[in-house]
Amino acid sequence: MKKLIILAFFVALVSGCAHPLNISPDIAAINQGSSVEKFDKNFSYYFSEDLEKEVTTPGGGGDSVRYRPYKELDMGIYKVFSDKFKNVEVLKKPGGNNNSDYLAEVTISTNSSSSSALTWPPTLFGVNITAEFFNLKSGLKEKIYVSGEGRAEFSEFKSNFNLSAKRASEDALKKLTTALSNLKMLANEVVIDSSTKKAPEVSKETRLRDLKRLFDGGLVDINIYNERQKIILQD
């Protein structure tokens, strides 16, 4: 009887755990390159929920996984928008910038599951991104929704527990890039591309200055600041 009690306690102890997971994508995997077309507009966006919000979803073996979807996808989303708009600014809340042509509210949802009863990392992961766009001049609204999926079996994720989540994030961000190109409200906007040599561009110095202003204002933390600085310098 005593052994059964000890065994039951051990099972309860090792099962039902919420393991830390990171769903951050590989930025290089969603890099559009220097020839990508950009809309000649100022764009701002904000997240509908707190950047630090932690989410728990199912893993394998009766366990679960926990992560911060907004914080871990922030850099990827910023990269996608920066590849599509001339000037991009992230806001802490709506209404913080009156100089933008377009504004978007971004919402992220996730799901996960596993076909394994013995390992905790998810074998299937889903990332859903909803972005509602507002033309601040005309008042027009348009919403896009993309769903990314990532799969990974034990033979793959045994050296990277985040693999299915990472693949789902990258899939969702690539689809977000495509969806942005198909936005109806942007159909008639001026596009800057590699063949438009005389189109005005925002200098790296200006973008770095704006980023520093966001950091000094407490709108981004040091990790996000360093990552965005790296993207700007490599652009």
Coordinates of N, CA and C in Angstrom, one line a residue, residues 2-198:
K2 N 1.9 1.2 0.8 CA 2.8 2.4 0.9 C 3.5 2.6 -0.4
K3 N 3.9 1.5 -1.1 CA 4.5 1.6 -2.4 C 3.6 2.3 -3.4
L4 N 2.3 1.9 -3.4 CA 1.3 2.4 -4.3 C 1.1 3.9 -4.1
I5 N 1.1 4.3 -2.8 CA 1.0 5.8 -2.5 C 2.2 6.5 -3.0
I6 N 3.4 6.0 -2.8 CA 4.6 6.6 -3.3 C 4.6 6.7 -4.8
L7 N 4.1 5.6 -5.5 CA 4.1 5.6 -6.9 C 3.1 6.7 -7.5
A8 N 1.9 6.7 -6.8 CA 0.9 7.7 -7.2 C 1.4 9.1 -7.0
F9 N 2.1 9.4 -6.0 CA 2.7 10.7 -5.7 C 3.7 11.0 -6.8
F10 N 4.5 10.0 -7.2 CA 5.6 10.3 -8.2 C 4.9 10.6 -9.6
V11 N 3.9 9.8 -9.9 CA 3.2 10.0 -11.2 C 2.6 11.4 -11.2
A12 N 2.0 11.8 -10.1 CA 1.3 13.2 -10.0 C 2.4 14.3 -10.1
L13 N 3.6 13.9 -9.6 CA 4.7 14.9 -9.6 C 5.2 15.2 -11.0
V14 N 5.4 14.1 -11.8 CA 6.0 14.2 -13.1 C 5.1 14.5 -14.2
S15 N 3.8 14.3 -13.9 CA 2.8 14.5 -15.0 C 2.1 15.8 -14.7
G16 N 1.5 16.4 -15.8 CA 0.8 17.6 -15.6 C 1.7 18.9 -15.5
C17 N 3.0 18.7 -15.8 CA 3.9 19.9 -15.7 C 3.7 20.8 -16.9
A18 N 3.9 22.1 -16.6 CA 3.9 23.0 -17.7 C 5.3 23.4 -18.0
H19 N 5.9 22.8 -19.1 CA 7.2 23.0 -19.5 C 7.4 24.3 -20.3
P20 N 8.5 25.0 -20.0 CA 8.8 26.3 -20.8 C 9.1 25.9 -22.2
L21 N 8.5 26.7 -23.1 CA 8.7 26.6 -24.6 C 9.0 27.9 -25.2
N22 N 9.7 28.0 -26.3 CA 9.9 29.2 -27.0 C 9.4 29.1 -28.4
I23 N 8.5 29.9 -28.8 CA 7.9 29.8 -30.2 C 8.5 30.8 -31.1
S24 N 9.6 31.5 -30.8 CA 10.3 32.5 -31.6 C 10.7 31.9 -32.9
P25 N 10.4 32.6 -34.1 CA 10.8 32.0 -35.4 C 12.3 32.4 -35.7
D26 N 12.8 31.7 -36.7 CA 14.1 32.1 -37.2 C 13.9 33.3 -38.1
I27 N 14.4 34.4 -37.8 CA 14.1 35.6 -38.6 C 14.6 35.4 -40.0
A28 N 15.7 34.7 -40.2 CA 16.3 34.5 -41.5 C 15.3 33.7 -42.4
A29 N 14.5 32.9 -41.8 CA 13.6 32.0 -42.5 C 12.4 32.8 -43.1
I30 N 12.2 34.0 -42.6 CA 11.1 34.9 -43.2 C 11.7 36.1 -43.8
N31 N 13.0 36.2 -44.0 CA 13.6 37.3 -44.6 C 13.2 37.4 -46.1
Q32 N 12.7 38.6 -46.5 CA 12.2 38.8 -47.9 C 13.3 39.3 -48.8
G33 N 14.4 39.7 -48.2 CA 15.5 40.2 -49.1 C 15.4 41.6 -49.4
S34 N 16.4 42.2 -50.0 CA 16.5 43.6 -50.3 C 15.6 44.1 -51.5
S35 N 15.1 43.1 -52.3 CA 14.3 43.5 -53.4 C 12.8 43.5 -53.2
V36 N 12.4 43.3 -51.9 CA 11.0 43.2 -51.6 C 10.4 44.6 -51.8
E37 N 9.1 44.6 -52.3 CA 8.4 45.8 -52.5 C 7.9 46.4 -51.2
K38 N 7.9 47.7 -51.0 CA 7.4 48.3 -49.8 C 6.4 49.4 -50.2
F39 N 5.4 49.5 -49.3 CA 4.4 50.5 -49.5 C 5.0 51.8 -49.0
D40 N 4.8 52.9 -49.7 CA 5.4 54.2 -49.3 C 4.5 54.9 -48.3
K41 N 4.3 54.2 -47.2 CA 3.4 54.7 -46.2 C 4.0 54.5 -44.8
N42 N 3.5 55.4 -43.8 CA 3.9 55.2 -42.4 C 2.8 54.3 -41.8
F43 N 3.3 53.4 -41.0 CA 2.5 52.3 -40.5 C 2.8 52.1 -39.0
S44 N 1.7 52.0 -38.2 CA 1.8 51.7 -36.8 C 0.9 50.5 -36.4
Y45 N 1.4 49.8 -35.4 CA 0.5 48.6 -35.0 C 0.7 48.5 -33.5
Y46 N -0.3 47.8 -32.9 CA -0.2 47.4 -31.5 C -0.8 46.1 -31.2
F47 N -0.4 45.4 -30.1 CA -1.0 44.1 -29.8 C -2.2 44.3 -29.0
S48 N -3.2 43.4 -29.2 CA -4.5 43.5 -28.5 C -4.4 43.1 -27.0
E49 N -3.3 42.3 -26.7 CA -3.1 41.8 -25.4 C -1.6 42.2 -24.9
D50 N -1.4 42.0 -23.6 CA -0.1 42.4 -23.1 C 1.0 41.6 -23.7
L51 N 2.1 42.2 -23.9 CA 3.3 41.6 -24.5 C 3.8 40.4 -23.6
E52 N 3.6 40.5 -22.3 CA 4.2 39.5 -21.4 C 3.2 38.4 -21.1
K53 N 2.0 38.4 -21.7 CA 1.0 37.4 -21.5 C 1.5 36.0 -21.7
E54 N 1.4 35.2 -20.7 CA 1.8 33.8 -20.8 C 0.7 32.9 -21.1
V55 N 0.9 31.9 -22.0 CA -0.2 31.0 -22.4 C 0.2 29.6 -22.1
T56 N -0.7 28.7 -21.7 CA -0.4 27.3 -21.5 C -1.3 26.5 -22.4
T57 N -0.7 25.6 -23.2 CA -1.4 24.7 -24.1 C -0.9 23.3 -23.9
P58 N -1.7 22.3 -24.4 CA -1.3 20.9 -24.2 C 0.0 20.5 -24.9
G59 N 0.8 19.6 -24.2 CA 1.9 19.0 -24.8 C 1.7 17.5 -24.9
G60 N 2.7 16.7 -24.7 CA 2.5 15.2 -24.7 C 2.7 14.6 -23.3
G61 N 2.2 13.4 -23.2 CA 2.4 12.7 -21.9 C 1.6 13.3 -20.8
G62 N 0.5 13.9 -21.1 CA -0.3 14.6 -20.1 C 0.2 15.9 -19.6
D63 N 1.4 16.3 -20.1 CA 2.0 17.6 -19.7 C 1.4 18.7 -20.6
S64 N 1.9 19.9 -20.2 CA 1.5 21.1 -21.0 C 2.8 21.9 -21.2
V65 N 2.6 23.0 -22.1 CA 3.8 23.9 -22.4 C 3.3 25.3 -22.1
R66 N 4.2 26.1 -21.7 CA 3.9 27.5 -21.5 C 4.9 28.4 -22.2
Y67 N 4.4 29.6 -22.7 CA 5.2 30.5 -23.5 C 4.5 31.8 -23.6
R68 N 5.2 32.8 -24.1 CA 4.7 34.1 -24.3 C 4.5 34.5 -25.8
P69 N 3.4 34.2 -26.4 CA 3.3 34.3 -27.8 C 3.5 35.7 -28.4
Y70 N 3.1 36.8 -27.7 CA 3.2 38.1 -28.2 C 4.7 38.5 -28.1
K71 N 5.3 38.3 -27.0 CA 6.7 38.7 -26.9 C 7.6 37.9 -27.8
E72 N 7.4 36.6 -28.0 CA 8.2 35.7 -28.8 C 8.0 35.9 -30.3
L73 N 6.8 36.4 -30.7 CA 6.5 36.6 -32.1 C 6.7 38.1 -32.4
D74 N 7.0 38.9 -31.5 CA 7.1 40.4 -31.7 C 8.1 40.7 -32.8
M75 N 9.3 40.1 -32.7 CA 10.3 40.5 -33.7 C 10.0 40.0 -35.1
G76 N 9.4 38.8 -35.2 CA 9.0 38.3 -36.5 C 7.9 39.2 -37.1
I77 N 6.9 39.6 -36.3 CA 5.9 40.5 -36.8 C 6.4 41.8 -37.2
Y78 N 7.3 42.4 -36.4 CA 8.0 43.6 -36.8 C 8.7 43.5 -38.1
K79 N 9.4 42.4 -38.3 CA 10.2 42.2 -39.5 C 9.2 42.1 -40.7
V80 N 8.1 41.4 -40.6 CA 7.2 41.3 -41.7 C 6.6 42.7 -42.1
F81 N 6.2 43.5 -41.1 CA 5.7 44.8 -41.4 C 6.8 45.7 -41.9
S82 N 8.0 45.6 -41.4 CA 9.1 46.5 -41.9 C 9.4 46.1 -43.4
D83 N 9.2 44.9 -43.8 CA 9.5 44.5 -45.1 C 8.4 45.0 -46.1
K84 N 7.3 45.5 -45.5 CA 6.1 45.9 -46.4 C 5.8 47.4 -46.3
F85 N 6.3 48.1 -45.3 CA 6.0 49.5 -45.2 C 7.3 50.3 -45.0
K86 N 7.2 51.5 -45.5 CA 8.4 52.4 -45.5 C 8.9 52.7 -44.1
N87 N 7.9 53.0 -43.2 CA 8.3 53.3 -41.8 C 7.3 52.7 -40.9
V88 N 7.8 51.9 -39.9 CA 7.0 51.1 -39.0 C 7.3 51.5 -37.6
E89 N 6.2 51.6 -36.8 CA 6.3 51.9 -35.4 C 5.3 51.1 -34.6
V90 N 5.8 50.5 -33.5 CA 5.0 49.7 -32.6 C 4.5 50.6 -31.5
L91 N 3.2 50.5 -31.2 CA 2.6 51.3 -30.1 C 2.3 50.4 -28.9
K92 N 2.4 51.1 -27.8 CA 2.0 50.4 -26.5 C 0.5 50.2 -26.4
K93 N -0.2 51.2 -27.0 CA -1.7 51.1 -27.0 C -2.2 51.9 -28.2
P94 N -3.4 51.8 -28.6 CA -4.0 52.5 -29.8 C -4.0 54.0 -29.5
G95 N -3.9 54.8 -30.6 CA -4.0 56.2 -30.4 C -2.8 56.9 -30.0
G96 N -1.6 56.2 -30.0 CA -0.4 56.8 -29.5 C 0.4 57.5 -30.6
N97 N -0.1 57.4 -31.9 CA 0.7 58.0 -33.0 C -0.3 58.6 -34.0
N98 N -0.3 59.9 -34.2 CA -1.2 60.6 -35.2 C -0.5 60.8 -36.5
N99 N 0.7 60.3 -36.7 CA 1.4 60.6 -37.9 C 1.4 59.4 -38.9
S100 N 0.7 58.4 -38.5 CA 0.7 57.2 -39.4 C -0.4 57.3 -40.4
D101 N -0.2 56.6 -41.5 CA -1.3 56.5 -42.6 C -2.2 55.3 -42.3
Y102 N -1.6 54.3 -41.7 CA -2.3 53.0 -41.4 C -2.0 52.6 -40.0
L103 N -3.0 51.9 -39.4 CA -2.9 51.4 -38.0 C -3.4 50.0 -38.0
A104 N -2.8 49.1 -37.3 CA -3.3 47.7 -37.2 C -3.3 47.2 -35.8
E105 N -4.4 46.5 -35.4 CA -4.5 45.8 -34.2 C -4.1 44.3 -34.4
V106 N -3.2 43.8 -33.7 CA -2.7 42.4 -34.0 C -3.1 41.5 -32.8
T107 N -3.7 40.4 -33.1 CA -4.1 39.4 -32.1 C -3.5 38.1 -32.4
I108 N -3.0 37.4 -31.4 CA -2.3 36.1 -31.7 C -3.0 35.0 -30.8
S109 N -3.3 33.9 -31.4 CA -3.8 32.7 -30.7 C -3.0 31.5 -31.1
T110 N -3.0 30.5 -30.2 CA -2.1 29.4 -30.4 C -2.9 28.1 -30.0
N111 N -2.4 27.0 -30.5 CA -2.9 25.7 -30.0 C -1.8 24.7 -30.2
S112 N -1.8 23.6 -29.4 CA -0.8 22.6 -29.6 C -1.4 21.2 -29.1
S113 N -0.7 20.2 -29.5 CA -1.1 18.8 -29.1 C 0.1 17.9 -29.4
S114 N 0.0 16.7 -29.0 CA 1.1 15.7 -29.2 C 0.5 14.3 -29.4
S115 N 1.1 13.6 -30.3 CA 0.7 12.2 -30.5 C 1.5 11.2 -29.6
S116 N 2.4 11.8 -28.8 CA 3.2 10.9 -28.0 C 2.7 10.9 -26.5
A117 N 2.7 9.7 -25.9 CA 2.3 9.6 -24.5 C 3.5 9.6 -23.6
L118 N 4.7 9.7 -24.2 CA 6.0 9.5 -23.4 C 6.8 10.8 -23.4
T119 N 6.6 11.7 -24.3 CA 7.4 12.9 -24.4 C 6.5 14.1 -24.3
W120 N 7.0 15.2 -23.7 CA 6.2 16.4 -23.5 C 6.2 17.4 -24.6
P121 N 7.2 17.5 -25.5 CA 7.1 18.6 -26.5 C 6.0 18.3 -27.5
P122 N 5.3 19.3 -27.9 CA 4.2 19.1 -28.9 C 4.7 18.6 -30.2
T123 N 4.0 17.7 -30.8 CA 4.3 17.2 -32.2 C 3.5 18.0 -33.2
L124 N 2.5 18.7 -32.8 CA 1.7 19.6 -33.7 C 1.5 20.9 -33.0
F125 N 1.8 22.0 -33.7 CA 1.6 23.4 -33.1 C 0.9 24.3 -34.1
G126 N 0.1 25.1 -33.6 CA -0.6 26.1 -34.5 C -0.5 27.5 -34.0
V127 N -0.2 28.4 -34.9 CA -0.1 29.9 -34.6 C -1.1 30.6 -35.5
N128 N -2.0 31.4 -34.9 CA -3.0 32.1 -35.7 C -2.8 33.6 -35.4
I129 N -2.7 34.4 -36.5 CA -2.5 35.8 -36.4 C -3.7 36.5 -37.1
T130 N -4.4 37.4 -36.3 CA -5.4 38.2 -36.9 C -4.9 39.7 -36.8
A131 N -5.0 40.4 -37.9 CA -4.6 41.8 -38.0 C -5.8 42.6 -38.6
E132 N -6.3 43.6 -37.8 CA -7.3 44.4 -38.3 C -6.7 45.8 -38.7
F133 N -6.8 46.2 -39.9 CA -6.1 47.4 -40.5 C -7.1 48.5 -40.6
F134 N -6.6 49.7 -40.3 CA -7.4 50.9 -40.3 C -6.7 52.0 -41.2
N135 N -7.4 52.5 -42.2 CA -6.8 53.6 -42.9 C -7.2 54.9 -42.1
L136 N -6.2 55.5 -41.5 CA -6.5 56.6 -40.6 C -7.0 57.9 -41.4
K137 N -6.8 57.9 -42.7 CA -7.3 59.1 -43.5 C -8.7 58.9 -44.0
S138 N -9.0 57.7 -44.5 CA -10.3 57.4 -45.1 C -11.3 56.8 -44.1
G139 N -10.8 56.1 -43.1 CA -11.6 55.4 -42.1 C -12.0 54.0 -42.6
L140 N -11.4 53.5 -43.7 CA -11.6 52.2 -44.2 C -11.0 51.1 -43.2
K141 N -11.7 50.0 -43.1 CA -11.1 48.9 -42.3 C -11.0 47.6 -43.1
E142 N -10.1 46.8 -42.7 CA -9.9 45.5 -43.4 C -9.2 44.5 -42.4
K143 N -9.7 43.3 -42.4 CA -9.1 42.3 -41.5 C -8.5 41.1 -42.3
I144 N -7.4 40.7 -41.8 CA -6.8 39.5 -42.4 C -6.5 38.5 -41.3
Y145 N -6.6 37.2 -41.7 CA -6.3 36.1 -40.7 C -5.5 35.1 -41.4
V146 N -4.4 34.7 -40.7 CA -3.6 33.6 -41.2 C -3.4 32.6 -40.1
S147 N -3.2 31.3 -40.5 CA -3.0 30.2 -39.6 C -1.7 29.4 -40.0
G148 N -0.8 29.3 -39.1 CA 0.5 28.6 -39.4 C 0.5 27.3 -38.7
E149 N 1.1 26.3 -39.3 CA 1.1 24.9 -38.7 C 2.5 24.4 -38.7
G150 N 2.9 23.8 -37.6 CA 4.3 23.2 -37.5 C 4.2 21.8 -36.9
R151 N 4.9 20.9 -37.5 CA 4.9 19.5 -37.0 C 6.4 19.0 -36.8
A152 N 6.5 18.2 -35.8 CA 7.9 17.6 -35.5 C 7.7 16.4 -34.7
E153 N 8.4 15.3 -35.1 CA 8.4 14.0 -34.4 C 9.6 13.9 -33.5
F154 N 9.6 12.9 -32.6 CA 10.7 12.8 -31.7 C 12.1 12.8 -32.3
S155 N 12.2 12.1 -33.4 CA 13.5 12.0 -34.1 C 14.0 13.4 -34.5
E156 N 13.1 14.4 -34.6 CA 13.5 15.7 -35.0 C 13.7 16.6 -33.8
F157 N 12.7 16.6 -32.8 CA 12.7 17.5 -31.7 C 13.6 17.1 -30.5
K158 N 14.2 15.9 -30.6 CA 14.9 15.5 -29.4 C 16.1 16.4 -29.1
S159 N 16.5 17.2 -30.1 CA 17.6 18.1 -29.9 C 17.1 19.6 -29.9
N160 N 15.8 19.7 -30.2 CA 15.2 21.1 -30.2 C 13.7 20.9 -29.8
F161 N 13.4 21.1 -28.5 CA 12.0 20.9 -28.1 C 11.0 21.9 -28.6
N162 N 11.6 23.0 -29.1 CA 10.7 24.1 -29.7 C 10.4 24.0 -31.1
L163 N 10.8 22.9 -31.8 CA 10.8 22.8 -33.2 C 9.4 22.9 -33.9
S164 N 8.4 22.2 -33.4 CA 7.1 22.3 -34.0 C 6.5 23.8 -33.9
A165 N 6.7 24.4 -32.7 CA 6.3 25.8 -32.5 C 7.0 26.7 -33.4
K166 N 8.3 26.6 -33.5 CA 9.1 27.4 -34.3 C 8.7 27.3 -35.8
R167 N 8.4 26.1 -36.3 CA 7.9 25.9 -37.6 C 6.5 26.6 -37.8
A168 N 5.7 26.5 -36.8 CA 4.3 27.1 -36.9 C 4.5 28.6 -37.0
S169 N 5.3 29.2 -36.2 CA 5.5 30.6 -36.2 C 6.0 31.1 -37.6
E170 N 7.0 30.4 -38.1 CA 7.5 30.8 -39.4 C 6.5 30.6 -40.5
D171 N 5.7 29.6 -40.5 CA 4.6 29.4 -41.5 C 3.6 30.5 -41.4
A172 N 3.2 30.9 -40.2 CA 2.2 32.0 -40.0 C 2.8 33.3 -40.5
L173 N 4.0 33.6 -40.2 CA 4.6 34.9 -40.7 C 4.8 34.9 -42.2
K174 N 5.1 33.8 -42.8 CA 5.2 33.8 -44.3 C 3.8 34.1 -44.9
K175 N 2.8 33.5 -44.3 CA 1.5 33.7 -44.8 C 1.0 35.1 -44.5
L176 N 1.4 35.7 -43.4 CA 1.1 37.1 -43.1 C 1.7 38.0 -44.2
T177 N 2.9 37.7 -44.6 CA 3.6 38.5 -45.7 C 2.8 38.5 -46.9
T178 N 2.3 37.3 -47.3 CA 1.5 37.2 -48.5 C 0.1 37.9 -48.4
A179 N -0.5 37.8 -47.2 CA -1.8 38.4 -47.0 C -1.6 40.0 -47.0
L180 N -0.5 40.5 -46.6 CA -0.3 41.9 -46.6 C -0.2 42.4 -48.1
S181 N 0.4 41.6 -48.9 CA 0.5 42.0 -50.3 C -0.9 42.0 -51.0
N182 N -1.8 41.3 -50.4 CA -3.2 41.2 -51.0 C -4.2 42.1 -50.4
L183 N -3.8 42.9 -49.5 CA -4.8 43.8 -48.8 C -5.4 44.8 -49.9
K184 N -6.7 44.8 -49.9 CA -7.5 45.6 -50.9 C -7.2 47.0 -50.6
M185 N -7.2 47.5 -49.4 CA -7.0 48.9 -49.1 C -5.7 49.5 -49.5
L186 N -4.7 48.6 -49.8 CA -3.4 49.0 -50.3 C -3.2 48.9 -51.8
A187 N -4.3 48.5 -52.5 CA -4.2 48.2 -53.9 C -3.7 49.4 -54.7
N188 N -4.0 50.6 -54.4 CA -3.7 51.7 -55.2 C -2.6 52.6 -54.6
E189 N -1.9 52.0 -53.5 CA -0.8 52.8 -52.9 C 0.5 52.7 -53.7
V190 N 1.3 53.7 -53.5 CA 2.6 53.8 -54.2 C 3.5 52.7 -53.6
V191 N 4.2 52.0 -54.4 CA 5.1 50.9 -54.0 C 6.5 51.3 -54.3
I192 N 7.4 51.1 -53.3 CA 8.8 51.3 -53.5 C 9.4 49.9 -53.8
D193 N 10.2 49.8 -54.9 CA 10.9 48.5 -55.1 C 12.3 48.8 -55.6
S194 N 13.1 47.8 -55.9 CA 14.5 48.0 -56.3 C 14.6 48.7 -57.5
S195 N 13.6 48.8 -58.4 CA 13.7 49.5 -59.6 C 13.3 51.0 -59.5
T196 N 12.8 51.4 -58.3 CA 12.4 52.8 -58.1 C 13.5 53.5 -57.3
K197 N 14.5 53.9 -58.1 CA 15.7 54.4 -57.5 C 15.5 55.8 -56.8
K198 N 14.6 56.6 -57.3 CA 14.4 57.9 -56.8 C 13.4 58.0 -55.7

